Coordinates of C-alpha atoms and ligand atoms in Angstrom, one line a residue:
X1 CA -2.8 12.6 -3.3
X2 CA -3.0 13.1 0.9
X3 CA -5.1 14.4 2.5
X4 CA -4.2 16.6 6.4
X5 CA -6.8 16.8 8.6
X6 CA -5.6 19.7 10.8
X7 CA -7.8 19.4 14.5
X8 CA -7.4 23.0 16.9
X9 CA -9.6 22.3 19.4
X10 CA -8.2 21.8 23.0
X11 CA -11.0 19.9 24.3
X12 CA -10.3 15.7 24.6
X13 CA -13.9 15.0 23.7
X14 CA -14.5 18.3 21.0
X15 CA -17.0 17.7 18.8
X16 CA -14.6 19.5 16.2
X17 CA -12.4 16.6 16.6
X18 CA -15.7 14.3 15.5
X19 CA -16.9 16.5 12.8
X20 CA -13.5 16.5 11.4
X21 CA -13.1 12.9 11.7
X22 CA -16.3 12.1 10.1
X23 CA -15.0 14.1 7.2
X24 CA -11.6 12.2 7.0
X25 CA -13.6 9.0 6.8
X26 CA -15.8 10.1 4.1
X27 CA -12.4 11.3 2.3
X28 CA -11.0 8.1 3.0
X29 CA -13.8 6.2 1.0
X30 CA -13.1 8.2 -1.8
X31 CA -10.1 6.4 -1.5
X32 CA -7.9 9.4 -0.4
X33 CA -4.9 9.2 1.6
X34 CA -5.7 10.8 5.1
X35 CA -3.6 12.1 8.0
X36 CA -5.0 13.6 11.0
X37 CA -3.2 15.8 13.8
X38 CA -5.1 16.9 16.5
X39 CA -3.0 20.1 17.7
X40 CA -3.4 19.9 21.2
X41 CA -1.3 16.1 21.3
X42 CA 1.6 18.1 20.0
X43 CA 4.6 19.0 22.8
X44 CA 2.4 22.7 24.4
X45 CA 6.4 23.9 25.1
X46 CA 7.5 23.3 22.1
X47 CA 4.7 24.4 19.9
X48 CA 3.9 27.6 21.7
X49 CA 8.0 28.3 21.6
X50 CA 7.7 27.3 17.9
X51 CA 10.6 25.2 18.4
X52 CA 10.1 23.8 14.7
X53 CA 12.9 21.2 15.7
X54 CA 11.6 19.3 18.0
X55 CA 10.2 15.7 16.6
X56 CA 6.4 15.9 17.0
X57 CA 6.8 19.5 15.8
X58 CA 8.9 18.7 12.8
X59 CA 7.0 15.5 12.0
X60 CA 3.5 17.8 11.4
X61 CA 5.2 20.2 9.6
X62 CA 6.6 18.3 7.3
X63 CA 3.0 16.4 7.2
X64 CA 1.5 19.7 6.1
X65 CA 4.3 20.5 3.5
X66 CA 3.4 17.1 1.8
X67 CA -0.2 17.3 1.6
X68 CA -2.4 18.4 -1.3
X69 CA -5.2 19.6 0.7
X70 CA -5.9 20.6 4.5
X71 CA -9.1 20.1 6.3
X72 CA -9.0 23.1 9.2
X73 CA -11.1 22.4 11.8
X74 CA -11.6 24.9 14.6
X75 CA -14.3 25.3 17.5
X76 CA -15.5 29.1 17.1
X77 CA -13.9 30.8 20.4
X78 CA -14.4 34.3 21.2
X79 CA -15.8 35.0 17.5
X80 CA -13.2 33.7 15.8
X81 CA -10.9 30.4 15.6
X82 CA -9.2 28.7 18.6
X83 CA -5.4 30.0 19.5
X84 CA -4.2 26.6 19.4
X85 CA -5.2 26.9 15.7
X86 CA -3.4 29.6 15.7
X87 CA -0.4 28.4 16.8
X88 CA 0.4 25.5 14.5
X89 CA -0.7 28.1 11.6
X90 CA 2.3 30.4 12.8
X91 CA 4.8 27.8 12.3
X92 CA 3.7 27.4 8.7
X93 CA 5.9 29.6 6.2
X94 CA 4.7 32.2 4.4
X95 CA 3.8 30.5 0.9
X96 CA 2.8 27.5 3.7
X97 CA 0.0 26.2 1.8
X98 CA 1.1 27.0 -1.7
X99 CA -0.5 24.2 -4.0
X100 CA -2.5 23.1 -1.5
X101 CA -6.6 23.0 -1.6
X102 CA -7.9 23.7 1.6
X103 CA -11.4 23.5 3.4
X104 CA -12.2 24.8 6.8
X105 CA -14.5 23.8 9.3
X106 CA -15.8 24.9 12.4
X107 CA -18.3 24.4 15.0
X108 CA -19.5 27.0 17.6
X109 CA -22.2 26.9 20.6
X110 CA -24.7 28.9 18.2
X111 CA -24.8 30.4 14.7
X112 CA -24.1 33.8 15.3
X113 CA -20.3 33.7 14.7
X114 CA -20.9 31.4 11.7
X115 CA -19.1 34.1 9.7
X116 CA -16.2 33.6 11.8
X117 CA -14.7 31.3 9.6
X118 CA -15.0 34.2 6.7
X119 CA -13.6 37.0 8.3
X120 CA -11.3 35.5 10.8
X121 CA -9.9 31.8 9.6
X122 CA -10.3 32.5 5.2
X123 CA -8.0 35.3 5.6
X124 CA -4.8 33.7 7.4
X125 CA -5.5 31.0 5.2
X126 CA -5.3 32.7 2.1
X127 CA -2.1 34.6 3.4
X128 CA -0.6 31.6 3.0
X129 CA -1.3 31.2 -0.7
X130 CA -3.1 27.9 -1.4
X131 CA -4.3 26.6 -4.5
X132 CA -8.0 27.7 -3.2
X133 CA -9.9 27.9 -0.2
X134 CA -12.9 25.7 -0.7
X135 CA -16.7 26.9 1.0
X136 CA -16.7 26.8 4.6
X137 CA -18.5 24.1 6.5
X138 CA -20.0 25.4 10.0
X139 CA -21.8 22.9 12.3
X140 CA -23.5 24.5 16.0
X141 CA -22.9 22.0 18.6
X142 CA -26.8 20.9 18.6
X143 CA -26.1 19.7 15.4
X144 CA -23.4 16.9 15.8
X145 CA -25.1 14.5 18.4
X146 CA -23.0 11.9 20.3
X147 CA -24.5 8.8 20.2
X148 CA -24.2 6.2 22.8
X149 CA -21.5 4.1 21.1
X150 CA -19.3 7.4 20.7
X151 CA -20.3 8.0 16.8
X152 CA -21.6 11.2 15.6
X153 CA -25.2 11.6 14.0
X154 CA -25.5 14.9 11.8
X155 CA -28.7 16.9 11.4
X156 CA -29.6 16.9 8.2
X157 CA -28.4 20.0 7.1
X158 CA -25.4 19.7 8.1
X159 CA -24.6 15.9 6.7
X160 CA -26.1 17.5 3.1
X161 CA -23.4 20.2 3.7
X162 CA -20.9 17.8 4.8
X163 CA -21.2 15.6 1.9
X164 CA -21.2 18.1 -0.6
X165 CA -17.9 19.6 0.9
X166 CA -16.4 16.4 0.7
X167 CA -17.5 15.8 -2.9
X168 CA -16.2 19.2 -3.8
X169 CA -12.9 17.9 -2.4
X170 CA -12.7 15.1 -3.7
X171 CA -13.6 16.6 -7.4
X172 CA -11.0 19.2 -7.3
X173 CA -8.3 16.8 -6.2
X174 CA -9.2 14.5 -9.0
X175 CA -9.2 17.5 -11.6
X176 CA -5.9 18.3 -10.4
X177 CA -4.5 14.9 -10.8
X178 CA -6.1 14.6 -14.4
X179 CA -4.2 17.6 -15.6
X180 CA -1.1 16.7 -14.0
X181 CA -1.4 13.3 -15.7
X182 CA -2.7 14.5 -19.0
X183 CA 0.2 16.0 -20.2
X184 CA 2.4 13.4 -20.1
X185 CA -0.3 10.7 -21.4
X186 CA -0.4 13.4 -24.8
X187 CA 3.9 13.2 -24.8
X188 CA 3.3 9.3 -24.6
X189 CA 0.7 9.6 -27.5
X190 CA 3.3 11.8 -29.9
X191 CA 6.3 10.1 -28.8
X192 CA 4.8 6.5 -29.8
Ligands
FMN201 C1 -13.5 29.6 25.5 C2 -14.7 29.4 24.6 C3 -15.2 30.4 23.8 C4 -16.3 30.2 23.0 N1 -16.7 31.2 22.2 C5 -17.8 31.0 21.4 C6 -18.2 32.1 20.5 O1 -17.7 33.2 20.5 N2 -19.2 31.8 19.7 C7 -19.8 30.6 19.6 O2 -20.8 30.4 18.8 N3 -19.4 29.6 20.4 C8 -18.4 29.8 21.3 N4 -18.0 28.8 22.1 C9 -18.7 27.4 22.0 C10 -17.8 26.5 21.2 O3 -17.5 27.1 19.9 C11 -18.6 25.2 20.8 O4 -19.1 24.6 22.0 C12 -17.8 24.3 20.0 O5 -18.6 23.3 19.4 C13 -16.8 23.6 20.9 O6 -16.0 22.7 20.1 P1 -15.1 21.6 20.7 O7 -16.0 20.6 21.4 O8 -14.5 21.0 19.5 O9 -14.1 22.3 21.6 C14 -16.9 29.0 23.0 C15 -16.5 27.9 23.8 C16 -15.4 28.2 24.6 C17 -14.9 27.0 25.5

């Protein structure tokens, strides 16, 4: 089962970007398949004229479409989620997540727009129809520290919140493999 980690912040050093990839590598060690986009490396032309043909474009969406869950990771901007985000949500169809599990993530200067990721990001998500929308994670910026060597160091909060979003993850994807699988292991059973 794969994993999309879905990246909308603009900045080339985000701390989203960090968060998000410290996630993927704890997903990775529970031996998930993981695929990261960062939205701003797609074509800007092309994505903000949802040209859904052109390669990079394409190549993402079909990413998406193959996935069984998405990591959404945002910086909070104005109170809510970034419009790069935005953007490569708009080119999902309508049913765009159907299936899928999803968990969202953001990080924001302070926590008073913590609840951004409630009000603003859970809803366009759940337009979309996934599977479920997993708790939010929510980090402020003082709380991911870049260390010399470029690698993050979480508070502690927020590496107990972390890990136990990735466990949840992790769990439910397993769950859903065991009942997919368990049906045809009972079929096996009667048929031998
Ligand atoms: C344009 C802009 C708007 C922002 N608006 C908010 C905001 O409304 N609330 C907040 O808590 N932080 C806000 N911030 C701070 C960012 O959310 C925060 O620094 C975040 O960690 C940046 O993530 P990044 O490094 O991945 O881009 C804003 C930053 C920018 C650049």
């Amino acid at each position: 089962m794969s994993i999309v980690l879905l990246g909308g912040s603009p900045s080339p050093h985000s701390s989203t970007s960090r968060l998000l990839q410290h996630v993927g590598e704890k997903l990775a060690r529970h031996g998930r398949r993981v695929t990261r986009i960062e939205a701003r490396e797609l074509d800007p032309h092309a994505l903000l004229s949802a040209d859904c043909g052109e390669p990079g474009i394409a190549r993402v969406l079909a990413q998406i479409a193959a996935a069984d869950a998405l990591v959404v990771a945002t910086p909070v901007y104005k109170a809510a989620y970034s419009g790069l985000l935005k953007a490569v949500l708009d080119l999902l169809p309508q049913d765009g997540l159907a299936g899928k599990l999803v968990l969202p993530l953001a990080t924001g200067g302070s926590q008073s727009h913590m609840l951004s990721l409630d009000y603003a990001l859970r809803p366009v998500l759940a337009s979309m129809t996934p599977r479920s929308i997993l708790p939010s994670i929510y980090a402020t910026s003082g709380q991911l520290e870049r260390q010399a060597d470029g690698s993050l160091a979480l508070a502690p909060a927020i590496a107990a919140r972390v890990a136990q979003g990735v466990e949840q993850l992790a769990f439910e994807l397993h769950a859903i493999e065991l009942r997919a699988t368990a049906p045809r292991a009972e079929a096996a059973a009667l048929a031998a």
